[in-house]
Short mmCIF file of C-alpha atoms in Angstrom, two decimals:
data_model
loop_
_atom_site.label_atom_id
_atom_site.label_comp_id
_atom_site.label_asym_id
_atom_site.label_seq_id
_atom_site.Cartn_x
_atom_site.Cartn_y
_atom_site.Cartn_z
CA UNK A 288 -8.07 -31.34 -26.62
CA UNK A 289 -6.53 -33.88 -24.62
CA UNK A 290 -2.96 -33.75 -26.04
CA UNK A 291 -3.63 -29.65 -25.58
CA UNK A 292 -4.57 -30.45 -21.63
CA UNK A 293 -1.55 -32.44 -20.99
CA UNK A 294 0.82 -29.90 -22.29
CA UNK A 295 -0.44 -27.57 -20.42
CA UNK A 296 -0.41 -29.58 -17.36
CA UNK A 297 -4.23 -29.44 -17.00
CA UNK A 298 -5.62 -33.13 -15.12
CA UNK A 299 -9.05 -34.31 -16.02
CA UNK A 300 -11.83 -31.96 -14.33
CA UNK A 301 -9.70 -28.96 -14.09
CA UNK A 302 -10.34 -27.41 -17.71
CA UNK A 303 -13.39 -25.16 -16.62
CA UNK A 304 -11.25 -23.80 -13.71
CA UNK A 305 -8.50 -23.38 -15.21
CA UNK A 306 -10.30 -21.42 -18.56
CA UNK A 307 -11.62 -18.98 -15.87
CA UNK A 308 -8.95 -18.35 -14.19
CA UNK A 309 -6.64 -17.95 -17.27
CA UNK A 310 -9.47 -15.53 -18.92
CA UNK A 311 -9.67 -13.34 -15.51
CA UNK A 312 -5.46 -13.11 -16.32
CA UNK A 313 -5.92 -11.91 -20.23
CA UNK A 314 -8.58 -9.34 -19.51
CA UNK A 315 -6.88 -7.75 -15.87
CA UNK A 316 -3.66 -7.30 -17.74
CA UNK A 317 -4.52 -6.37 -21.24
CA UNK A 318 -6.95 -3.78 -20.05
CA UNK A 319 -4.33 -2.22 -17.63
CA UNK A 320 -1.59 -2.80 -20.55
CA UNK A 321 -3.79 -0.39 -22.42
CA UNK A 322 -4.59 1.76 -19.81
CA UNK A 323 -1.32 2.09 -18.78
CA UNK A 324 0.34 2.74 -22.14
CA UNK A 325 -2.46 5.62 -22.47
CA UNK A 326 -1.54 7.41 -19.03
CA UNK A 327 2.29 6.77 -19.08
CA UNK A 328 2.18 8.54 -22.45
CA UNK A 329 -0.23 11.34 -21.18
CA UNK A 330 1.94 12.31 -17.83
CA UNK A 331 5.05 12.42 -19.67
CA UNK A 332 4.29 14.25 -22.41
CA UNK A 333 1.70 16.48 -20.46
CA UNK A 334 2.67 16.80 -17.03
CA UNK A 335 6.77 15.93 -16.93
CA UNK A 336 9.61 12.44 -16.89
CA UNK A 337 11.68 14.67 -14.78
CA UNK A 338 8.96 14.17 -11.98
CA UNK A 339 9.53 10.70 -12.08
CA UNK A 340 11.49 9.90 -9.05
CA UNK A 341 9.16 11.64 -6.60
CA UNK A 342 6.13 9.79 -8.21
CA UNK A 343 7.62 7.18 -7.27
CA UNK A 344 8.18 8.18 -4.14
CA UNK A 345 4.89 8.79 -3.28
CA UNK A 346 3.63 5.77 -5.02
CA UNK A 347 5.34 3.58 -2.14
CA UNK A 348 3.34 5.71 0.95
CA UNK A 349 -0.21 4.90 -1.13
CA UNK A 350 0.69 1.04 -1.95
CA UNK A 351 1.63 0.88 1.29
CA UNK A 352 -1.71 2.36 2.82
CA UNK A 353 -3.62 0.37 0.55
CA UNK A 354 -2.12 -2.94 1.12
CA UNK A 355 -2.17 -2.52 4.67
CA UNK A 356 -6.18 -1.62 4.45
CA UNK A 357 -6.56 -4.58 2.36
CA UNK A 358 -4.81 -6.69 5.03
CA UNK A 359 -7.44 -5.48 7.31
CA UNK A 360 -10.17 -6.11 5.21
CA UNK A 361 -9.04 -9.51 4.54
CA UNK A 362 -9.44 -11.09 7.58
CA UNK A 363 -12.98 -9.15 8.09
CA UNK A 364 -14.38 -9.79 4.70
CA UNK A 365 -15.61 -12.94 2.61
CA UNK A 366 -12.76 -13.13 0.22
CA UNK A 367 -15.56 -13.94 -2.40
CA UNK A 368 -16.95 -10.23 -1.70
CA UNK A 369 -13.71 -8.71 -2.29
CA UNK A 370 -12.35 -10.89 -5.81
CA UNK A 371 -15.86 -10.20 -7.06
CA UNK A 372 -16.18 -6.52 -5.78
CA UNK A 373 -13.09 -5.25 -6.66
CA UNK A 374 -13.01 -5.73 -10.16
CA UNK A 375 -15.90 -3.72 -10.38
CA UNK A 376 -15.11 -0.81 -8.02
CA UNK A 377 -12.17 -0.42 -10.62
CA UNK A 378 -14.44 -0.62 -13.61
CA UNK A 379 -16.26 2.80 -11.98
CA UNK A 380 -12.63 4.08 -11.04
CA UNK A 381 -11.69 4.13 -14.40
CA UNK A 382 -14.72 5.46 -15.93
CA UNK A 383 -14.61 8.57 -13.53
CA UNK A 384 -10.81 8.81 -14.51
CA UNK A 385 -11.75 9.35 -18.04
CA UNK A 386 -14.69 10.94 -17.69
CA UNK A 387 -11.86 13.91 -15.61
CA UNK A 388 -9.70 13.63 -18.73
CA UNK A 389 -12.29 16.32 -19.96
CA UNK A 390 -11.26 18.72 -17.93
CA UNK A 391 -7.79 18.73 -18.91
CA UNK A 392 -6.46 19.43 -15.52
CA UNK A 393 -2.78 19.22 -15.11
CA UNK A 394 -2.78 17.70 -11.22
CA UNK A 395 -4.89 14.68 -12.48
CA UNK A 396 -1.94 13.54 -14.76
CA UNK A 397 -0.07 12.64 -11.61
CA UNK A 398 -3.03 11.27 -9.97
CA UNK A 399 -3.64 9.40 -12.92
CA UNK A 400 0.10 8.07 -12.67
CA UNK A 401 -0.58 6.87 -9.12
CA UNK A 402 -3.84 5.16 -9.50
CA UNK A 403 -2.76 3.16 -12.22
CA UNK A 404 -0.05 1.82 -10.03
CA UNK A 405 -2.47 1.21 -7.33
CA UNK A 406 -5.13 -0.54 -9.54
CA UNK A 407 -2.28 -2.57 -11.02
CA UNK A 408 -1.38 -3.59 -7.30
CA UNK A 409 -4.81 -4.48 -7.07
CA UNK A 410 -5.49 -6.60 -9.65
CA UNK A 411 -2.10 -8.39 -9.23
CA UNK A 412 -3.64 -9.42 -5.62
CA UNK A 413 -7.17 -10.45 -6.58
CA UNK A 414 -5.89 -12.72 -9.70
CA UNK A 415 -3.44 -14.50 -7.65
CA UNK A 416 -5.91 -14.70 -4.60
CA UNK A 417 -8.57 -15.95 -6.95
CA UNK A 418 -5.67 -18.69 -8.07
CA UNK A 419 -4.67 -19.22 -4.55
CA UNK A 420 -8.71 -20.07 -3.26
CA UNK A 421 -9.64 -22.62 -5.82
CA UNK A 422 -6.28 -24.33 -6.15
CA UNK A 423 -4.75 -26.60 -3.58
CA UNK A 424 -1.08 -26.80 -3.65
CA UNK A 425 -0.19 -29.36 -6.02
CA UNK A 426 -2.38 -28.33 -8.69
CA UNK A 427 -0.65 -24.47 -7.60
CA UNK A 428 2.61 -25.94 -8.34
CA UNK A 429 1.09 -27.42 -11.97
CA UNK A 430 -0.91 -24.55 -12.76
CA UNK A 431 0.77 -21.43 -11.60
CA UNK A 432 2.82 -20.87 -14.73
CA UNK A 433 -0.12 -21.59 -17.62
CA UNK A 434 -2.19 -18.72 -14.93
CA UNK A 435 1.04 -16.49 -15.35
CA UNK A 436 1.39 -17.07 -18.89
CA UNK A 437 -2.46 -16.05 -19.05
CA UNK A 438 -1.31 -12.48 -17.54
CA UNK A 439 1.30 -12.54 -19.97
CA UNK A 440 -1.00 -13.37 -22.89
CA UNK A 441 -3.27 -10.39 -21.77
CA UNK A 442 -0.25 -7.92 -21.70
CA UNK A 443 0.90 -9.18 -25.41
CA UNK A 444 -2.71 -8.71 -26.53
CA UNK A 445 -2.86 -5.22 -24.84
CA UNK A 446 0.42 -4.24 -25.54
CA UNK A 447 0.37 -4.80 -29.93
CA UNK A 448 -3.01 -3.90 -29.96
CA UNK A 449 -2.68 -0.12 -28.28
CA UNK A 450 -0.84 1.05 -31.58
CA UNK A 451 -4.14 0.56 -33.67
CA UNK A 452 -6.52 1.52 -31.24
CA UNK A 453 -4.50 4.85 -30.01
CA UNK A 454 -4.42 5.77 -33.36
CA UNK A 455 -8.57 5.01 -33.79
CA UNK A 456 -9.56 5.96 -30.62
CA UNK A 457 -7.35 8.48 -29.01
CA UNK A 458 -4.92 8.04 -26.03
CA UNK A 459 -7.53 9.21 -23.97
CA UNK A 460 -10.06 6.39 -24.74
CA UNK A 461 -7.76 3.83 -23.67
CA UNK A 462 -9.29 3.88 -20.27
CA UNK A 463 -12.87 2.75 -21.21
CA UNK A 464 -11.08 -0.12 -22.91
CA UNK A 465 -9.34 -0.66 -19.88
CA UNK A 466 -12.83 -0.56 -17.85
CA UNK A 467 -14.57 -2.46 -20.19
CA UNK A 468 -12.10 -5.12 -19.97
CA UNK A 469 -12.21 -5.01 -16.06
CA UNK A 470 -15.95 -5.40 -16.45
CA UNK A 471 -15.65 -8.82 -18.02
CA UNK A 472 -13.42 -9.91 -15.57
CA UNK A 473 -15.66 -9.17 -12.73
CA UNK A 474 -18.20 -11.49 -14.56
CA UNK A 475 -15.73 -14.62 -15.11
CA UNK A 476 -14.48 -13.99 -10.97
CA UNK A 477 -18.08 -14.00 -10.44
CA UNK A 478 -18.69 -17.81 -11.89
CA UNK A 479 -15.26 -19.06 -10.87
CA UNK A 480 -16.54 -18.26 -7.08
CA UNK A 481 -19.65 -19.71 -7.98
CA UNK A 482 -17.71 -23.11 -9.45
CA UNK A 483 -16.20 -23.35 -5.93
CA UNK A 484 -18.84 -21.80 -3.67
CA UNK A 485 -19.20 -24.75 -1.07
CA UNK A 486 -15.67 -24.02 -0.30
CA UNK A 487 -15.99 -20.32 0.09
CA UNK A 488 -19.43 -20.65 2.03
CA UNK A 489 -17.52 -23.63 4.38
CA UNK A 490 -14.87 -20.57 4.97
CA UNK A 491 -16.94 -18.23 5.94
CA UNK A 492 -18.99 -19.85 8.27
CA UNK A 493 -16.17 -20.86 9.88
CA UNK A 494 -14.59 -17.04 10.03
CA UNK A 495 -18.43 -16.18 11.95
CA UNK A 496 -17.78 -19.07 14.35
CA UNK A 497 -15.09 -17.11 15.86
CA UNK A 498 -15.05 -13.25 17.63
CA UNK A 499 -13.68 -11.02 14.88
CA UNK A 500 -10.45 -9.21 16.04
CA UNK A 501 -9.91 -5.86 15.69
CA UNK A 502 -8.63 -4.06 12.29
CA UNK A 503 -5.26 -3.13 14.05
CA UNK A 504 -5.04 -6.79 14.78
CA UNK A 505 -6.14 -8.25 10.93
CA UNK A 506 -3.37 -5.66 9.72
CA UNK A 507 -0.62 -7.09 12.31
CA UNK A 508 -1.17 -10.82 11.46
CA UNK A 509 0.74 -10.69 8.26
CA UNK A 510 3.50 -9.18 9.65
CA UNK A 511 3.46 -11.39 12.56
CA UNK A 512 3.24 -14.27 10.41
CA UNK A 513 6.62 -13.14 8.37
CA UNK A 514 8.38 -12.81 11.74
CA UNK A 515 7.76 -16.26 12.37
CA UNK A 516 9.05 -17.52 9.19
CA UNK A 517 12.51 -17.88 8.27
CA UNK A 518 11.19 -17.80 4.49
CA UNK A 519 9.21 -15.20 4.39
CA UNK A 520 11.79 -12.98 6.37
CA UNK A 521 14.19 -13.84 3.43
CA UNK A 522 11.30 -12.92 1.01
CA UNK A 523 10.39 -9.28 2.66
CA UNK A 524 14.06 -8.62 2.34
CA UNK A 525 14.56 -10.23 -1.45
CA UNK A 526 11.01 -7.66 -1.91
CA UNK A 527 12.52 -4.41 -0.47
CA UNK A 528 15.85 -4.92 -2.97
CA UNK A 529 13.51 -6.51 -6.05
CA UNK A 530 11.88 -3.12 -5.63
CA UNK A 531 14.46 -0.82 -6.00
CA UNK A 532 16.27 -3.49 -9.16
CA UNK A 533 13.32 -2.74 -10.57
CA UNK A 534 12.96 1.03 -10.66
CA UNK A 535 16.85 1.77 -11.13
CA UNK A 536 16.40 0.57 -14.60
CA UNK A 537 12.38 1.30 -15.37
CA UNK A 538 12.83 5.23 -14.60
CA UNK A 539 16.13 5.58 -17.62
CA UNK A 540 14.08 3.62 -19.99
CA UNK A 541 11.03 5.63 -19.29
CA UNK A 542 13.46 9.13 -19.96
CA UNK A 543 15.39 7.38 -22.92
CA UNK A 544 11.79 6.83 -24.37
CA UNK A 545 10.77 9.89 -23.75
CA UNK A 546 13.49 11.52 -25.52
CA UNK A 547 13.61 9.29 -28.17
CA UNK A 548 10.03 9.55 -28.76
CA UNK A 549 8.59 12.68 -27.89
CA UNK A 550 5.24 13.01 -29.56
CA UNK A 551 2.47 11.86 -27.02
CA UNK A 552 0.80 9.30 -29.63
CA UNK A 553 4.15 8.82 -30.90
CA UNK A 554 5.54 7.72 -27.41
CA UNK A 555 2.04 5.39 -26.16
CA UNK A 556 2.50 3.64 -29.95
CA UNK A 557 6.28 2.83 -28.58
CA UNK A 558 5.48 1.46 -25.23
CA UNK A 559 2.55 -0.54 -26.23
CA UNK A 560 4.53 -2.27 -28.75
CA UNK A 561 7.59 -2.70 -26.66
CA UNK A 562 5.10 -4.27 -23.76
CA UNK A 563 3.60 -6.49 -26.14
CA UNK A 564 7.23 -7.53 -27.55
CA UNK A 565 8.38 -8.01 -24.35
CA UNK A 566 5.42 -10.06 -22.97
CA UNK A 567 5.17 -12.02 -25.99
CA UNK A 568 8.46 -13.39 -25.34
CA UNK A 569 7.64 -14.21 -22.18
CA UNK A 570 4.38 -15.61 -22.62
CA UNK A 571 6.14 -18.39 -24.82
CA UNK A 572 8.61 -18.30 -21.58
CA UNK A 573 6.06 -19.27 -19.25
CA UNK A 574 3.81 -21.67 -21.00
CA UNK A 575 7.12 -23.81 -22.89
CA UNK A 576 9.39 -23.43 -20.24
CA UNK A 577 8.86 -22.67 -16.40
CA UNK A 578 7.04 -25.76 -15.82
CA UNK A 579 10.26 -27.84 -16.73
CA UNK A 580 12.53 -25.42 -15.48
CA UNK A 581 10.80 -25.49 -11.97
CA UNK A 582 10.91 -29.26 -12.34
CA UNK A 583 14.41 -29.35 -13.24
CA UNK A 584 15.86 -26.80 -11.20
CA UNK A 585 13.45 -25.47 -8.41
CA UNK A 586 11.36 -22.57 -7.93
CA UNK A 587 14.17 -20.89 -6.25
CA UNK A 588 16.84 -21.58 -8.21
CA UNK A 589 15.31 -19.91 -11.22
CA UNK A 590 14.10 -16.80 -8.87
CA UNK A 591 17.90 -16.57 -7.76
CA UNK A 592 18.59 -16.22 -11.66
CA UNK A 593 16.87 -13.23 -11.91
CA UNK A 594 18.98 -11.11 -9.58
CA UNK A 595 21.93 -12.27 -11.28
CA UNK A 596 20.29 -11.02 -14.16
CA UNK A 597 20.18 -7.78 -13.39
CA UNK A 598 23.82 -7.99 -12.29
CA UNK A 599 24.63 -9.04 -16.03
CA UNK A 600 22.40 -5.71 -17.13
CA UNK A 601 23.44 -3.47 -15.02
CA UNK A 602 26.92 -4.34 -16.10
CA UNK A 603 26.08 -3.24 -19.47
CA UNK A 604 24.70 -0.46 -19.09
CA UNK A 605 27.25 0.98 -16.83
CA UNK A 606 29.81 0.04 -19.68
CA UNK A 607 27.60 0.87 -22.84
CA UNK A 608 24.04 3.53 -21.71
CA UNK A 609 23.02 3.66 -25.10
CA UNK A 610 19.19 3.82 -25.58
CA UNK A 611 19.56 0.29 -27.59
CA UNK A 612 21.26 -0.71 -24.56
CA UNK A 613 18.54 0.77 -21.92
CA UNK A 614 15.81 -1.28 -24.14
CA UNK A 615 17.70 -4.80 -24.10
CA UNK A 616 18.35 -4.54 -20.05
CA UNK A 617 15.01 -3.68 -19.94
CA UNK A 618 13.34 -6.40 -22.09
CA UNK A 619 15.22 -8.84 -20.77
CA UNK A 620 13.87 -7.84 -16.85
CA UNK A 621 10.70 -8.30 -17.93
CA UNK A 622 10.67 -11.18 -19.88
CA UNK A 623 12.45 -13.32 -16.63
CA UNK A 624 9.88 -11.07 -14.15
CA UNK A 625 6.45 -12.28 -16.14
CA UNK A 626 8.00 -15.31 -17.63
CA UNK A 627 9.57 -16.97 -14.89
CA UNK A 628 10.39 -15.22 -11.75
CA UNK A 629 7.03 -13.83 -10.67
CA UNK A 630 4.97 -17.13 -11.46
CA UNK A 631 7.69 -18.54 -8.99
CA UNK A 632 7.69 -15.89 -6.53
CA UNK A 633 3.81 -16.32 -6.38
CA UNK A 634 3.92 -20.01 -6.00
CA UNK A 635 6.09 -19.64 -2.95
CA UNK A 636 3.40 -18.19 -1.21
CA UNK A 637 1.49 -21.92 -1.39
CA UNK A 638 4.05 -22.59 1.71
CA UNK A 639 2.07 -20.41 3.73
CA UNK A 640 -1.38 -21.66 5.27
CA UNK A 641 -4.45 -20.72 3.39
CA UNK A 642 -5.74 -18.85 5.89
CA UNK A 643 -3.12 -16.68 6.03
CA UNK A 644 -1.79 -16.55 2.84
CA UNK A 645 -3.71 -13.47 1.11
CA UNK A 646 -2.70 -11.64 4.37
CA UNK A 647 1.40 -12.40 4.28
CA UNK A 648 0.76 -11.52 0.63
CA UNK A 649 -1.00 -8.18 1.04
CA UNK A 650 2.14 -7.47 4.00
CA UNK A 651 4.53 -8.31 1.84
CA UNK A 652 3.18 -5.65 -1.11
CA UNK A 653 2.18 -3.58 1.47
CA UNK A 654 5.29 -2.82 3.34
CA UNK A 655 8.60 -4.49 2.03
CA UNK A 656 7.79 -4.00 -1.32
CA UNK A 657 6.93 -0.36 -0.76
CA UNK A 658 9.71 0.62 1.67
CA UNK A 659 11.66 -0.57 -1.96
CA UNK A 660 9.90 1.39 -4.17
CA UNK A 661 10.66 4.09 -1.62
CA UNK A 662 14.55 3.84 -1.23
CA UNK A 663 14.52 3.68 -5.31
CA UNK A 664 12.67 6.96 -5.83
CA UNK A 665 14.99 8.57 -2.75
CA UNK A 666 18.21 7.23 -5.14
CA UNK A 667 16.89 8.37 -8.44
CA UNK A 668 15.62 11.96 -6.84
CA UNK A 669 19.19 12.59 -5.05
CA UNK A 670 21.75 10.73 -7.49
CA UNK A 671 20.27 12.07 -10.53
CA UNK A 672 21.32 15.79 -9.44
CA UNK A 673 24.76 13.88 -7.61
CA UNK A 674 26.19 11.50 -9.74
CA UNK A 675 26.07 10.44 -13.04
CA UNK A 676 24.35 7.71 -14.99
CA UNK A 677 26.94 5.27 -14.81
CA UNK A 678 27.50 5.72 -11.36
CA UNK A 679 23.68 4.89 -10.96
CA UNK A 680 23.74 2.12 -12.87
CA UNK A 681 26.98 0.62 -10.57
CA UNK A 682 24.85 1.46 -7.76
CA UNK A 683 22.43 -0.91 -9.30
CA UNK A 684 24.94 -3.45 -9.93
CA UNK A 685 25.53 -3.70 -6.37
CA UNK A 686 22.38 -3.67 -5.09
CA UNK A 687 21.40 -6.99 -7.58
CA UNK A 688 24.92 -8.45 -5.80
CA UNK A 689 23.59 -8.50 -2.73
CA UNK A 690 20.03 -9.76 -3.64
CA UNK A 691 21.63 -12.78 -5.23
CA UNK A 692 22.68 -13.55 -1.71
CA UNK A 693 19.23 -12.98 -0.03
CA UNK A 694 17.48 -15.02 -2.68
CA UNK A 695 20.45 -17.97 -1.83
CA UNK A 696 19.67 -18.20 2.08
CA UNK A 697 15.83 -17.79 1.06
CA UNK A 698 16.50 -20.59 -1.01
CA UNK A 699 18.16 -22.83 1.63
CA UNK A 700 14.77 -21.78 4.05
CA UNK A 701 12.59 -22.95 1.50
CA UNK A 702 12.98 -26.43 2.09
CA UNK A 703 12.17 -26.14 5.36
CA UNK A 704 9.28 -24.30 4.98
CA UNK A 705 7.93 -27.09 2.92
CA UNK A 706 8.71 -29.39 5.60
CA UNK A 707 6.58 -27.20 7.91
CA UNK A 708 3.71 -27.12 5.50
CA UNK A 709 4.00 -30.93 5.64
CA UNK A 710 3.51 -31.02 8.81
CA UNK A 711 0.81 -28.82 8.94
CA UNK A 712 -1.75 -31.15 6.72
CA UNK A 713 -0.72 -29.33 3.07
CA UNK A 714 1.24 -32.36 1.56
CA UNK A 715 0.62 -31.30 -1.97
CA UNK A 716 3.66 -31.19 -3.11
CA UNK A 717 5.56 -34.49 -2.22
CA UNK A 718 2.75 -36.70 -3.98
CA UNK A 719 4.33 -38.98 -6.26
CA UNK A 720 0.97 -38.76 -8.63
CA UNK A 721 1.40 -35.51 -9.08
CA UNK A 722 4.47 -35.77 -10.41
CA UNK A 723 5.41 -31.90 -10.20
CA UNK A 724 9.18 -32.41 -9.74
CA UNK A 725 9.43 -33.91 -13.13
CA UNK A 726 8.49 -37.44 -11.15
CA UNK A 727 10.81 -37.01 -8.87
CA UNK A 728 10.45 -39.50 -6.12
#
């Protein structure tokens, strides 16, 4: 067990923290790789792929609203409340979904579409605000990856396990997998908040202490926070353009599948096996590599790599848009997301002050991220009927260019951000016993 702990980074003490935290990753993200697999294949083989663009659309106006409530609600709330209540407000959320699958109404296939997204959004922010309370910042920068590569893990689990249970249970009945799943998650939260509760309880009596401000207020701090930093500006720019990368290849793989597969189990058997392909590869990613990449090279050296990855895809596809093509470009994004760039991306947030951190993170979702996902479904709704998919895919290639050169000056703020955290009492990461720039001195 010991040689097992010091692969994985994990320091004497840490094991029952860490176990929680990696088993609230696998069951959040194979329950929504499930869940997701099931309602992707429902909506476009029941409701439309064409309608894509302006799902997406609209996806960006609710993420937005519900970040920006949760921003609120942050600064109002015990964060224990909300990483132990969430999780099981979504477990009845996806119940009632199914439970409306009865009816076989065609408007809840979009709605369906949408609150997957949302839920996904929502997880995402209490597993990585559940990391973020009961890790300081050294053991963030040790322990980040083997947390991401429990996500990752979860998504390989859901992903090669919805082709057997789609074919026992039903596309349908993915969802009370999903919930079940959620359920058990809810539980571990539960005694990972309990592991730390004189922390949380030394929090919140502090937050009393103090007159609460109002809502309008809790949901300007964020934003007021990013204005002040020079990294996080960077960062709510590199999130706006990482948000339309995304989508500009994510909506053609979802039509190529769709055409290539269009049965409805047919099509949720293809996904789920492509997500658990995909994941798997970077589950071995995150847990073999990132740690000595990060140590080698720097968190933001590998998250500039992934823009320039999508100018190398983009490339291709504008050259070759084959389907086998389509389903490299796309494999490749999300092994370097899951694998590497997003366990980076998170631990970049460690720079901010606890206090504020869950809030920058929620504004950053909220609204950067958003106004992306926004500007992506505008280009897909009006260059799909303008130009063709080569010209699209150019588009892309020059939207990836110039986040390659937001990610660089991010990169060059960085270091002073760290500086400023320094200063501020959060000295984490320049302790030479922690060792987590390779022992870097």
């Amino acid at each position: 067990m010991k040689r097992i702990a010091d692969l994985l980074k994990i320091h004497p003490g840490e094991g029952r923290l860490a176990g929680l935290v990696v088993g609230v990753m696998v069951l959040t993200s194979a329950g929504y790789s499930l869940g997701s697999a099931g309602i992707e294949a429902l909506f476009f083989a029941r409701f439309g792929v064409e309608y894509l663009p302006a799902m997406v659309m609209a996806l960006a106006a609710l993420n937005a609203l519900t970040a920006l409530s949760l921003t609120a609600l942050l600064g109002r709330l015990p964060r224990g409340a909300i990483y132990m209540g969430l999780p099981l407000l979504m477990v009845g959320v996806i119940a009632a979904a199914r439970l409306l699958l009865t009816l076989n109404l065609a408007g809840l296939y979009p709605a369906l579409w949408l609150g997957k997204e949302v839920l996904n959004a929502l997880i995402g922010l209490v597993c990585w605000g559940l990391a973020s309370a009961v890790c300081d910042t050294r053991q963030a920068k040790r322990l980040f990856p083997l947390f991401g590569a429990g996500r990752i893990l979860g998504a390989v689990l859901g992903g090669l396990g919805t082709t057997g249970l789609v074919s026992w249970l039903g596309t349908e009945n993915l969802l009370l997998v999903w919930a079940g799943a959620m359920l058990a998650a809810g539980l571990l939260a539960q005694a990972l908040l309990r592991l730390r509760a004189p922390t949380v309880v030394l929090r919140r009596s502090r937050r009393r202490a103090r007159p609460q401000p109002s809502l309008l207020a809790e949901m300007q701090r964020g934003f007021q926070f990013v204005r002040g930093s020079a990294l996080m500006r960077w960062i709510a720019v590199a999130a706006v353009l990482f948000s339309i990368l995304y989508f500009s290849i994510s909506v053609p793989f979802s039509r190529a599948a769709t055409a290539q597969y269009p049965d409805e189990q047919g099509l949720a058997g293809f996904l789920g096996l492509f997500n658990g392909l995909s994941t798997a590869a970077a589950f071995l990613a995150s847990l073999f590599l990132a740690n000595r990449l990060y140590a080698r090279f720097g968190l933001m050296t590998m998250l500039l790599a992934f823009p320039v990855l999508y100018l190398v895809g983009f490339g291709v596809v504008a050259v070759w848009p084959a389907f086998v093509s389509v389903v490299a470009f796309r494999f490749a994004q999300l092994l370097w997301l899951s694998g590497l760039a997003d366990p980076a991306y998170q631990a970049l947030f460690n720079a901010v002050p606890a206090e504020r951190r869950d809030q920058v993170r929620a504004f950053i979702g909220g609204v950067p991220e958003q106004a992306g996902t926004f500007l992506a479904g505008l280009v897909l709704q009006v260059g799909e009927r303008t130009f063709s998919p080569e010209q699209l895919y150019l588009a892309g290639l020059a939207a990836a260019a110039v986040t390659t050169f937001v990610l660089w000056r991010a990169g060059r703020a960085y270091g002073h951000a760290l500086l400023d955290a320094l200063r501020a009492g959060q000295p984490g990461p320049f302790f030479e016993t922690e060792a987590p720039f390779g022992g870097a001195r």
